[in-house]
PDB file of C-alpha atoms in Angstrom:
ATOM      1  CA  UNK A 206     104.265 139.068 129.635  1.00  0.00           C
ATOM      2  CA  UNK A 207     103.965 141.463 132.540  1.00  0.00           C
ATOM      3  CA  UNK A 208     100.972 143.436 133.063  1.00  0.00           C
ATOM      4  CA  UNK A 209     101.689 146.727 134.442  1.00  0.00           C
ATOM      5  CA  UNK A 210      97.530 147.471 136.378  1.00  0.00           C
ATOM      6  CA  UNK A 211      97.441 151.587 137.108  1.00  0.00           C
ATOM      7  CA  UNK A 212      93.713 151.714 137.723  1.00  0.00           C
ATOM      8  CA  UNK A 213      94.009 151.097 141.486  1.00  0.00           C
ATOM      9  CA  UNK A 214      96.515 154.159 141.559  1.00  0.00           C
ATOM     10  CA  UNK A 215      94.190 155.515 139.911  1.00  0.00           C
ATOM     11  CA  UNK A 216      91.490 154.706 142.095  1.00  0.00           C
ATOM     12  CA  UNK A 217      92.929 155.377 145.518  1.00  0.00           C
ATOM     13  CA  UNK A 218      93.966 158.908 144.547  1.00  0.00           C
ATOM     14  CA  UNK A 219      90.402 159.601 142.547  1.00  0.00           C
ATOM     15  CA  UNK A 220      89.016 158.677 145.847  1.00  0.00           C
ATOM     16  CA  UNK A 221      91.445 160.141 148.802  1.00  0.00           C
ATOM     17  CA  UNK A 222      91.197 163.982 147.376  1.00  0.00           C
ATOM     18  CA  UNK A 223      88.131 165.634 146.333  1.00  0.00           C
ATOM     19  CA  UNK A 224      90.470 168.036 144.787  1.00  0.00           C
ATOM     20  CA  UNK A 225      91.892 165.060 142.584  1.00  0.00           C
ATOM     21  CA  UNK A 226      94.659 166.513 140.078  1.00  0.00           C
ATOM     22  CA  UNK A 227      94.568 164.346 137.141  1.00  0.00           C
ATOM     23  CA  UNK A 228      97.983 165.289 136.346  1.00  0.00           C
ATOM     24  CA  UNK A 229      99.400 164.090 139.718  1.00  0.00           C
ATOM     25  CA  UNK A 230      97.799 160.417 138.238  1.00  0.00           C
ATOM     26  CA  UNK A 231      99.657 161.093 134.398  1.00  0.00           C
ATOM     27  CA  UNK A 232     102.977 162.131 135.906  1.00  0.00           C
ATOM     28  CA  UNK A 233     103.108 158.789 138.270  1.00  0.00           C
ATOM     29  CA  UNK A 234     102.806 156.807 134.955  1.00  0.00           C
ATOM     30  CA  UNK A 235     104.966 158.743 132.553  1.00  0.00           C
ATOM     31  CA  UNK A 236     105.818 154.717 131.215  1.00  0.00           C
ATOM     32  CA  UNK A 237     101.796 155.444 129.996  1.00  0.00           C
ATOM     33  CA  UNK A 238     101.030 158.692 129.714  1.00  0.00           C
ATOM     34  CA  UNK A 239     104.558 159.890 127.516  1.00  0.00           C
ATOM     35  CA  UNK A 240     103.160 157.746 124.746  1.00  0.00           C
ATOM     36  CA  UNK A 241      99.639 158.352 125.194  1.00  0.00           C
ATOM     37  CA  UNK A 242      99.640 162.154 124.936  1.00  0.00           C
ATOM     38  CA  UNK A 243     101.945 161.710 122.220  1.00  0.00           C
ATOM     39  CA  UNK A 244     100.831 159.658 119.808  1.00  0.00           C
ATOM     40  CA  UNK A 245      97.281 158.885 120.741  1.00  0.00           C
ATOM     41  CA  UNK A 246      95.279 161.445 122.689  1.00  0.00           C
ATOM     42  CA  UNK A 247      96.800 165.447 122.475  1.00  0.00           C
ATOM     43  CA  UNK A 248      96.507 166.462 125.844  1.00  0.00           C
ATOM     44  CA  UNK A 249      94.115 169.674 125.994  1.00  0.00           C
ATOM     45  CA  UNK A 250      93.161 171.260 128.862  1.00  0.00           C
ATOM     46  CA  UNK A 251      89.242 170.863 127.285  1.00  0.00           C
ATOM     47  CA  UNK A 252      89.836 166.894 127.160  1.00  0.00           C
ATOM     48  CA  UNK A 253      91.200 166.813 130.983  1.00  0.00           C
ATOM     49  CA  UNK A 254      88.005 168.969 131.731  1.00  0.00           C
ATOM     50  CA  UNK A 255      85.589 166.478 129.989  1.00  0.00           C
ATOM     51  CA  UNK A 256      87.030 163.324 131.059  1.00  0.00           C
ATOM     52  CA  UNK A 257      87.152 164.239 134.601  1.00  0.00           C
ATOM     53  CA  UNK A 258      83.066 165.451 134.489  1.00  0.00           C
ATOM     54  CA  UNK A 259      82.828 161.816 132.772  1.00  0.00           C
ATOM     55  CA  UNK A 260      84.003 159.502 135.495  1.00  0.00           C
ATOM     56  CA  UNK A 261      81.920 159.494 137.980  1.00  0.00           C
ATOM     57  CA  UNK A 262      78.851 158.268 135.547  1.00  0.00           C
ATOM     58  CA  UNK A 263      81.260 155.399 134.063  1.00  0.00           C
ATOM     59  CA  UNK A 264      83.087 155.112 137.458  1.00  0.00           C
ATOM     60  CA  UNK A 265      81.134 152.224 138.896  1.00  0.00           C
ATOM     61  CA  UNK A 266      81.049 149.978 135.216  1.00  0.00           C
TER      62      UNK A 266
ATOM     63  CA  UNK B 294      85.543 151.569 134.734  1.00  0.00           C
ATOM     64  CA  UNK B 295      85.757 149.767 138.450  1.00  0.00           C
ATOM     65  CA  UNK B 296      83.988 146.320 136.863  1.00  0.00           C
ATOM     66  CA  UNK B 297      86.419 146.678 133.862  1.00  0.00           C
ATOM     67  CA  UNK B 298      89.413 147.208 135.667  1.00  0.00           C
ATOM     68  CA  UNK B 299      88.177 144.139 138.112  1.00  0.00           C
ATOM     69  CA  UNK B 300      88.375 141.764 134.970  1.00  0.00           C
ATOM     70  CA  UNK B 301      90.706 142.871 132.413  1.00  0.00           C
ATOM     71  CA  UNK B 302      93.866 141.621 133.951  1.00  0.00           C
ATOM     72  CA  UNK B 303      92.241 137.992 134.276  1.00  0.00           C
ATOM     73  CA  UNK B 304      91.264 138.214 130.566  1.00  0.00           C
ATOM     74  CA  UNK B 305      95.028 139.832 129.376  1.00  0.00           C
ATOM     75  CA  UNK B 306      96.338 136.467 131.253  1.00  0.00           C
ATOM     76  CA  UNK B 307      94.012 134.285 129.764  1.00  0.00           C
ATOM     77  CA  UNK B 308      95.039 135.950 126.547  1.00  0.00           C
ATOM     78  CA  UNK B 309      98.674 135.724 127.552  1.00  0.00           C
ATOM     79  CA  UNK B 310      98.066 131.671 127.363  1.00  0.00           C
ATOM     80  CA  UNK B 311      96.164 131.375 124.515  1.00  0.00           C
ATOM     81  CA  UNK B 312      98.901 133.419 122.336  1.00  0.00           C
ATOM     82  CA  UNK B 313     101.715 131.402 123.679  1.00  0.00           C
ATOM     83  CA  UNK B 314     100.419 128.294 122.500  1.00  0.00           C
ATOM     84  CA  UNK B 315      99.409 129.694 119.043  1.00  0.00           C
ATOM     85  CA  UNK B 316     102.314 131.303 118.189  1.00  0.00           C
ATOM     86  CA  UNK B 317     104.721 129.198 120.121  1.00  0.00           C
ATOM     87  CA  UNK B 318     106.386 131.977 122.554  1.00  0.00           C
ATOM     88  CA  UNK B 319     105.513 134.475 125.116  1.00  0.00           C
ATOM     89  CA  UNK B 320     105.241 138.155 124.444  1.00  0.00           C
ATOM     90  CA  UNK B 321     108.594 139.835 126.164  1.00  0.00           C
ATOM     91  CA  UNK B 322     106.636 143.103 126.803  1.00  0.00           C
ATOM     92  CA  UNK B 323     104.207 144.903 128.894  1.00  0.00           C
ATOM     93  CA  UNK B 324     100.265 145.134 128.684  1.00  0.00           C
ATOM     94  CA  UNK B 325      99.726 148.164 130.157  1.00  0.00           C
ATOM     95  CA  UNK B 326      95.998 149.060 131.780  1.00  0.00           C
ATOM     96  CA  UNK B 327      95.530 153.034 132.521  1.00  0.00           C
ATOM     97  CA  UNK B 328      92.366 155.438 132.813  1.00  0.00           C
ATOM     98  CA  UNK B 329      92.969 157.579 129.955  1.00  0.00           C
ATOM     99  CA  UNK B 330      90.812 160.212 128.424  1.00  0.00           C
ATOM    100  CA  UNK B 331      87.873 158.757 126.178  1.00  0.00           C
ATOM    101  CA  UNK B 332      90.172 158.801 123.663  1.00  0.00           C
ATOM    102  CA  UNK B 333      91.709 155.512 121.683  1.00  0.00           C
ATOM    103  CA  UNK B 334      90.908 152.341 124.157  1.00  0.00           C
ATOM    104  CA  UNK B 335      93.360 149.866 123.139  1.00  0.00           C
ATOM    105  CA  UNK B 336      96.696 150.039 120.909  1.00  0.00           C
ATOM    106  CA  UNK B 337     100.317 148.928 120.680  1.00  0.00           C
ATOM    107  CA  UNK B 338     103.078 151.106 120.540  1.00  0.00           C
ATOM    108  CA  UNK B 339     105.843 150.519 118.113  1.00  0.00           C
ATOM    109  CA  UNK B 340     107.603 148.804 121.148  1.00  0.00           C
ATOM    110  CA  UNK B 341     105.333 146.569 121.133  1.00  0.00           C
ATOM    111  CA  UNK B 342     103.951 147.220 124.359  1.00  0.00           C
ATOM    112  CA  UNK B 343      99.932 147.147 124.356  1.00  0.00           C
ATOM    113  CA  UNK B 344      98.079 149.998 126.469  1.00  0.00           C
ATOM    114  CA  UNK B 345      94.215 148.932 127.573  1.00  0.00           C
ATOM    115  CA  UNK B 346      92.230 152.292 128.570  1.00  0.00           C
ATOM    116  CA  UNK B 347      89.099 151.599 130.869  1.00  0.00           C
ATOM    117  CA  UNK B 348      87.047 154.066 130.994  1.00  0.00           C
ATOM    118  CA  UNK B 349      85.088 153.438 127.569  1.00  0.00           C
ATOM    119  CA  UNK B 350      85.700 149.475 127.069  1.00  0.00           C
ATOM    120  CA  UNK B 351      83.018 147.130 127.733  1.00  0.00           C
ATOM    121  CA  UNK B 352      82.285 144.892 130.923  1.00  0.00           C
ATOM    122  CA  UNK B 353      81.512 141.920 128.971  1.00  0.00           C
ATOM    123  CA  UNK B 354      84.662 139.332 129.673  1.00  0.00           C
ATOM    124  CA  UNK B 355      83.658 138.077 126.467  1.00  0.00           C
ATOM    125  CA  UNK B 356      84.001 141.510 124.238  1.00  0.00           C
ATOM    126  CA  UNK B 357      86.884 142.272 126.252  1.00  0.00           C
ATOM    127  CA  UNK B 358      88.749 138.970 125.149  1.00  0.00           C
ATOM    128  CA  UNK B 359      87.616 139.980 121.989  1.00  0.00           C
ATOM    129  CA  UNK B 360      89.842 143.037 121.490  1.00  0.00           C
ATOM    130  CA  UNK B 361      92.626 141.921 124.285  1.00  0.00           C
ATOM    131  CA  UNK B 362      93.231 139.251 121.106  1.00  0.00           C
ATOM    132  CA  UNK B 363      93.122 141.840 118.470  1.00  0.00           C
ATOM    133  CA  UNK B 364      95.887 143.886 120.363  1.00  0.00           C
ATOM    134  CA  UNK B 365      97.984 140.956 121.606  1.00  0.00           C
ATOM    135  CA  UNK B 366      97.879 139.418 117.955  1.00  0.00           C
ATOM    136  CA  UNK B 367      99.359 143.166 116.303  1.00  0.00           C
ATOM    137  CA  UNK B 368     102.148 142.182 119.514  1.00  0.00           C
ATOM    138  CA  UNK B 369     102.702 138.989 117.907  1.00  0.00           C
ATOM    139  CA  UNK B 370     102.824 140.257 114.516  1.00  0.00           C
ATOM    140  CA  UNK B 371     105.297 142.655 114.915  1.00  0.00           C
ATOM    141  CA  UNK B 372     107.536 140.588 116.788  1.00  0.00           C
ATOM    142  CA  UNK B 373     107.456 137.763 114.077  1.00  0.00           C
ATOM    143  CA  UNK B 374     108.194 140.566 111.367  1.00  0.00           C
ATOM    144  CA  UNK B 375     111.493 141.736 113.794  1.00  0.00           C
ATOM    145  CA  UNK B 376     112.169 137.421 113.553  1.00  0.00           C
ATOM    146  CA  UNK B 377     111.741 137.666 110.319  1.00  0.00           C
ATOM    147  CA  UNK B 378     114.590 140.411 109.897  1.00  0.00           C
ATOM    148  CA  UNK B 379     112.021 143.371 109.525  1.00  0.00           C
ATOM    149  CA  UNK B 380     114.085 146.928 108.273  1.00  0.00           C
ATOM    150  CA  UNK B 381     111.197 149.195 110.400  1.00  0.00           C
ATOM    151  CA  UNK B 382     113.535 152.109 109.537  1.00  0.00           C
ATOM    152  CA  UNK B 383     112.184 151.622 105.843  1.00  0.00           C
ATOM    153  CA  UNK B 384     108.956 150.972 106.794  1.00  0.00           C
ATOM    154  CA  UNK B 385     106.601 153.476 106.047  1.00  0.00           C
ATOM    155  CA  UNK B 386     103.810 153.923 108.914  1.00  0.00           C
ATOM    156  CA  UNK B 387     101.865 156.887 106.956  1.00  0.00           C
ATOM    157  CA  UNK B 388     101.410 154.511 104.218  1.00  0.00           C
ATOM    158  CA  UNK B 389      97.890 153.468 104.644  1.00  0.00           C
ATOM    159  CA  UNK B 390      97.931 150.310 102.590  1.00  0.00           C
ATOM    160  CA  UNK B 391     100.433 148.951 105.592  1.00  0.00           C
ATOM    161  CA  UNK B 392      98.117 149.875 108.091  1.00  0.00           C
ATOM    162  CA  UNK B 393      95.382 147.870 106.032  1.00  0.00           C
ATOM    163  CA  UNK B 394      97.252 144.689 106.066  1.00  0.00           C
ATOM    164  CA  UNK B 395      98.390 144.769 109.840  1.00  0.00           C
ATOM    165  CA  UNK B 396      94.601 145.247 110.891  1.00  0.00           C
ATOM    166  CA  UNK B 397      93.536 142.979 108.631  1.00  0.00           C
ATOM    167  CA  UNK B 398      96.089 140.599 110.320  1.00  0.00           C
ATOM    168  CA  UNK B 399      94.771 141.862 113.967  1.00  0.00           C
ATOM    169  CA  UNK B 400      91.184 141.073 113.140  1.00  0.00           C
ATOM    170  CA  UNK B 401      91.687 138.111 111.137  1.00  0.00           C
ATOM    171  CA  UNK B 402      93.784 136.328 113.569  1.00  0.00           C
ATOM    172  CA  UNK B 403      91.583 136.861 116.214  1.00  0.00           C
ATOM    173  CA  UNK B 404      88.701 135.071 115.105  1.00  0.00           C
ATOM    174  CA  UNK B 405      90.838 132.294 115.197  1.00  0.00           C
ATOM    175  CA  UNK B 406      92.619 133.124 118.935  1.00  0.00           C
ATOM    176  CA  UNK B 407      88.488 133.609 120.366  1.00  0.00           C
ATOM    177  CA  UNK B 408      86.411 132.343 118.053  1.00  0.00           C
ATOM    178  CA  UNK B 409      82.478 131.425 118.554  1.00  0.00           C
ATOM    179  CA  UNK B 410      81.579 135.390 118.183  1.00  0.00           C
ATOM    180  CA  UNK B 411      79.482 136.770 115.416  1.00  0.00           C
ATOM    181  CA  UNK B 412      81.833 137.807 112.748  1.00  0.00           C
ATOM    182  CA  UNK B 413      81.370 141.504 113.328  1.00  0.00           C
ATOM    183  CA  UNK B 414      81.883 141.777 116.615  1.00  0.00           C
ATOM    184  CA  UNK B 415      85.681 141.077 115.718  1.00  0.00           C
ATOM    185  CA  UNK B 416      85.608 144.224 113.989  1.00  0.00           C
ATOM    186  CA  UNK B 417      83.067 146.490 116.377  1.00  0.00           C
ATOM    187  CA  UNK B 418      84.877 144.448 119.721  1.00  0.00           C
ATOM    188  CA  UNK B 419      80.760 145.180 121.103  1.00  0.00           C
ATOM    189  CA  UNK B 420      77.282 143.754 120.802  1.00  0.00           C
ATOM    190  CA  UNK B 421      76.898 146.011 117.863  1.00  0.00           C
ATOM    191  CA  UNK B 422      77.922 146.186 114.321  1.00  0.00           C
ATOM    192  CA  UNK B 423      76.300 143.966 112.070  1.00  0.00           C
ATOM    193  CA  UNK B 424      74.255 146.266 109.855  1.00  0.00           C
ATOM    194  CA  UNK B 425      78.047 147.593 109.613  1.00  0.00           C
ATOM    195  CA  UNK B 426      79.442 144.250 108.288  1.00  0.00           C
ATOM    196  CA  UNK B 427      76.105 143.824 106.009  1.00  0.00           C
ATOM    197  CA  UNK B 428      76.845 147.255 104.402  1.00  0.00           C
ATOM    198  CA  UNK B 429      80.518 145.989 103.525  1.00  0.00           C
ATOM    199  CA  UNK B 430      79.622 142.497 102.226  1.00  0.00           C
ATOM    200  CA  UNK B 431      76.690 144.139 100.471  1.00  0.00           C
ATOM    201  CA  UNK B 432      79.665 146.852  98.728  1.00  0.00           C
ATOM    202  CA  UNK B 433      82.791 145.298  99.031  1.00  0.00           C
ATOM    203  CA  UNK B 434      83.444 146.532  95.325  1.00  0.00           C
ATOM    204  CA  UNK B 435      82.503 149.957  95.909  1.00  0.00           C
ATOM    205  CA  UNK B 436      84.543 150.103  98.889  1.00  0.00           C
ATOM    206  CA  UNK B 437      87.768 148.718  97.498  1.00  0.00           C
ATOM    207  CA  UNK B 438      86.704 151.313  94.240  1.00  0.00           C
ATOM    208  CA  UNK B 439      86.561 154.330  96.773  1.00  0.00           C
ATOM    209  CA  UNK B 440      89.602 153.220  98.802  1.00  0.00           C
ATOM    210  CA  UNK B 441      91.738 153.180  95.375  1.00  0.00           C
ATOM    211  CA  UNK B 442      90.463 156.737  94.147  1.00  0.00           C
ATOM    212  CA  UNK B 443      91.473 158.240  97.555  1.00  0.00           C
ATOM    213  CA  UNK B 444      94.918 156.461  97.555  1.00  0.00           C
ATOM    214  CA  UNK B 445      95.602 158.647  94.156  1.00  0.00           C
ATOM    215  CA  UNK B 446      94.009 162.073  95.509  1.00  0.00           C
ATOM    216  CA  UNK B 447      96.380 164.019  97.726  1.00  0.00           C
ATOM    217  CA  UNK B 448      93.417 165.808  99.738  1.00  0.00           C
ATOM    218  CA  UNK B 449      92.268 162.835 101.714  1.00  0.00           C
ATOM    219  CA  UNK B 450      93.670 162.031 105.617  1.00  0.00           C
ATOM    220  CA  UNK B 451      93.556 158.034 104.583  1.00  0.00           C
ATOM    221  CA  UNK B 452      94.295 156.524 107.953  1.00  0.00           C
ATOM    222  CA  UNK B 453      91.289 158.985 109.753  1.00  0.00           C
ATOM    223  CA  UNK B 454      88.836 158.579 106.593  1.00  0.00           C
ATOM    224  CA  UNK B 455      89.398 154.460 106.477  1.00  0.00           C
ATOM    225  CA  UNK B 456      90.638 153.542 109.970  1.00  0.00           C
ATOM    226  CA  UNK B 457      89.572 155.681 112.358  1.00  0.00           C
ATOM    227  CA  UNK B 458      86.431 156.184 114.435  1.00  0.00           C
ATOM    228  CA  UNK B 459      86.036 159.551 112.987  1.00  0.00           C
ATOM    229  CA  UNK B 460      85.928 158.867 109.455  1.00  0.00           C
ATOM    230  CA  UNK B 461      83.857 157.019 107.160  1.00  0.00           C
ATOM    231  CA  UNK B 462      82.760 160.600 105.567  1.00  0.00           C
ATOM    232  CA  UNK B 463      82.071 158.319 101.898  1.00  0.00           C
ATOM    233  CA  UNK B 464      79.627 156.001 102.823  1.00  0.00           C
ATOM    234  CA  UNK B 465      78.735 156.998 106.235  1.00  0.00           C
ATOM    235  CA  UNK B 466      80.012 154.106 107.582  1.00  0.00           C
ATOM    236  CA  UNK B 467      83.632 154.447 109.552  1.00  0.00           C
ATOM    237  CA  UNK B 468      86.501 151.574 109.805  1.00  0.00           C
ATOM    238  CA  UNK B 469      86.096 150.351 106.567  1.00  0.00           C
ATOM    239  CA  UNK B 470      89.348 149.664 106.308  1.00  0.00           C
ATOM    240  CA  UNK B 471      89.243 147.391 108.564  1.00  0.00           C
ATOM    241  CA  UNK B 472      86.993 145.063 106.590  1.00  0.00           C
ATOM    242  CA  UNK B 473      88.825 145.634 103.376  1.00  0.00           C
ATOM    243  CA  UNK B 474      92.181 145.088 105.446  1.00  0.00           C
ATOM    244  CA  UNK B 475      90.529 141.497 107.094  1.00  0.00           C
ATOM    245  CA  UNK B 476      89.119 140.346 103.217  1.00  0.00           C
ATOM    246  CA  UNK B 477      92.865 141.155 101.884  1.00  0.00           C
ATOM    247  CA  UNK B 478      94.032 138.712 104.271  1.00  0.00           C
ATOM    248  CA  UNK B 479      91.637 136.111 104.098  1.00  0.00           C
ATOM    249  CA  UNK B 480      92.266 136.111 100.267  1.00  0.00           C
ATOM    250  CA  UNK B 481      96.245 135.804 100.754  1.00  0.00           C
ATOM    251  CA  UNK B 482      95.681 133.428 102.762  1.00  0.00           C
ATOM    252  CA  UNK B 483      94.284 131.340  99.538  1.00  0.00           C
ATOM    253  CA  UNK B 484      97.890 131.168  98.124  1.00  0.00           C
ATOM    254  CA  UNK B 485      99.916 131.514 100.903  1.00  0.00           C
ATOM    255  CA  UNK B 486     100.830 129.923 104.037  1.00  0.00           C
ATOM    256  CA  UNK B 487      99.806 131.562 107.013  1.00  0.00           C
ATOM    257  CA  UNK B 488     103.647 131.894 107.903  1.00  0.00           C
ATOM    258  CA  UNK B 489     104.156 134.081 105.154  1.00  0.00           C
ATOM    259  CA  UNK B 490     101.865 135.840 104.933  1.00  0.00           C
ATOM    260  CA  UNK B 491     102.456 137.222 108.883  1.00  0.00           C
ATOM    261  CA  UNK B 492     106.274 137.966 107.503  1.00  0.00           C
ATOM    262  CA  UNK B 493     105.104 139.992 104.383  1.00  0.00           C
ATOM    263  CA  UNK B 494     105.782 143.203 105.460  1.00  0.00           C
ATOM    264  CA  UNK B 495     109.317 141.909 106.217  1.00  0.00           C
ATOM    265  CA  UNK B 496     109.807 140.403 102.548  1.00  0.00           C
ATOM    266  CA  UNK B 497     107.392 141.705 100.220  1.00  0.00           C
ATOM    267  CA  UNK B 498     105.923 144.990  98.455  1.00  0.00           C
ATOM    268  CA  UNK B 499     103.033 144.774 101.028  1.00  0.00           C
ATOM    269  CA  UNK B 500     101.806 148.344  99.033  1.00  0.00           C
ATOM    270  CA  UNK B 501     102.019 146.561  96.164  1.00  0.00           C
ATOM    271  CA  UNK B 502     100.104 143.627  96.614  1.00  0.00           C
ATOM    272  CA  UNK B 503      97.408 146.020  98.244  1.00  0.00           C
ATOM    273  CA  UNK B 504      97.566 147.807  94.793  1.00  0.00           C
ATOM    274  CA  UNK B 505      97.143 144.693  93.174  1.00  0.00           C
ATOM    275  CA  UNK B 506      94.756 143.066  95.378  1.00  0.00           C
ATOM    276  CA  UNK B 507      92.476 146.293  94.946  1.00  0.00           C
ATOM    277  CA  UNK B 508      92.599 146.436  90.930  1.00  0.00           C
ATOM    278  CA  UNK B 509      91.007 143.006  90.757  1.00  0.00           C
ATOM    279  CA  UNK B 510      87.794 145.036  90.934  1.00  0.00           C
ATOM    280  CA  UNK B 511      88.328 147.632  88.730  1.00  0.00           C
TER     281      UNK B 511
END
């Protein structure tokens, strides 16, 4: 089994740009984010909005 | 989500080990581990593929092996059903009932892949949960009563009422279909071999013996 770890992509960009597009994160893991958005989580511009002001409490956990 | 990511992958190996030496073979697929959007935190994809999101699971290597099993074991299960000559094309996934029996498979077998948990936390995958699993061992009848009525009314969303986090609109209580799914299996399990019971959805009315299974109590 291969494990396929996009949380230090994740990381590194969430912490290079202040400016941090979430999408730039999605569309480097379209092997993820195609299924996620379609079958588990409908992407909405509110949800992108929330989980971004969300991170930085849970960032450290 | 830092602490999580810093653990999970040991725990998805450890995992990895563990399910090879239950089930005899290594899972040909990815476990994918992403920061997704507080939605769903862990589920497999009908490639079989499991996707871990961080940013809600718990720290606790313990909890997280917890529902790593529970993920790795629906893995498993689907690949034994595709050994055991599984049609999926006539496999119905909005059929509730299905979904019943492969999480009461999940949560079942995982008990037995990690066990030394309280029994609920196979089912809440946190600390939490046990005035949960009281309330369903306390109304097991009324629950399998309540699950049958919806199955005949055409206005209920079945998999959101009785599987997801945002149901339980009945009894106040959400994911009871989890526990009626896990009892299901526990009581196959009385007349069949555990075997054949993971290839039932591959050679039996797996609706059907829900049906039946569900009658016993009126």
């Amino acid at each position: 089994m291969k494990i396929n770890n996009t949380t230090e992509d994740f990381f590194r960009m969430y912490e290079a740009d202040t400016s941090f597009q979430l999408d730039d994160y999605h569309q480097h893991h379209l092997e993820i984010f195609t299924t996620y958005f379609h079958s588990y989580c409908k992407k909405t511009e509110q949800k992108l909005t929330a989980a971004k002001e969300r991170y930085p409490q849970d960032y450290e956990n | 989500m830092k602490e999580v990511a810093a653990v999970l992958p040991g725990v998805i190996e450890e995992l990895s080990e563990k399910g090879e030496s239950y089930f005899g073979f290594s899972l040909p697929v990815s476990a994918h581990i992403f920061t997704g959007l507080y939605a769903s935190n862990a589920f497999v994809d009908h490639q079989m593929e499991m996707y871990f999101a961080i940013e809600k699971l718990s720290q606790d290597p313990s909890l997280l092996r917890v529902i790593v099993a529970h993920e790795m074991i629906h893995s498993y299960h689907y690949h034994l059903l595709g050994h055991a000559g599984i049609d999926w094309q006539a496999i119905d996934w909005s059929d509730v009932r299905n979904s019943l029996y492969l999480e009461g498979v999940a949560t079942y077998l995982s008990e037995k892949l990690v066990p030394g948990h309280p029994q609920h936390v196979y089912f809440s995958y946190e600390d939490e949960g046990e005035d949960w699993l009281d309330f369903c061992k306390q109304n097991h009848k009324k629950i399998a009563a309540a699950f049958l009525a919806d199955l005949d009314s055409e206005n209920v969303n079945m998999e959101k009422e009785w599987l997801r986090l945002s149901g339980g609109q009945h009894f106040g209580y959400n994911r009871l279909g989890y526990y009626l799914g896990t009892t299901l299996v526990r009581d196959l399990l009385e007349e069949l071999q555990e075997e054949e019971m993971l290839k039932m959805l591959a050679e039996k009315d797996v609706a059907g013996e829900v049906d039946r299974w569900l009658r016993q109590w009126g």
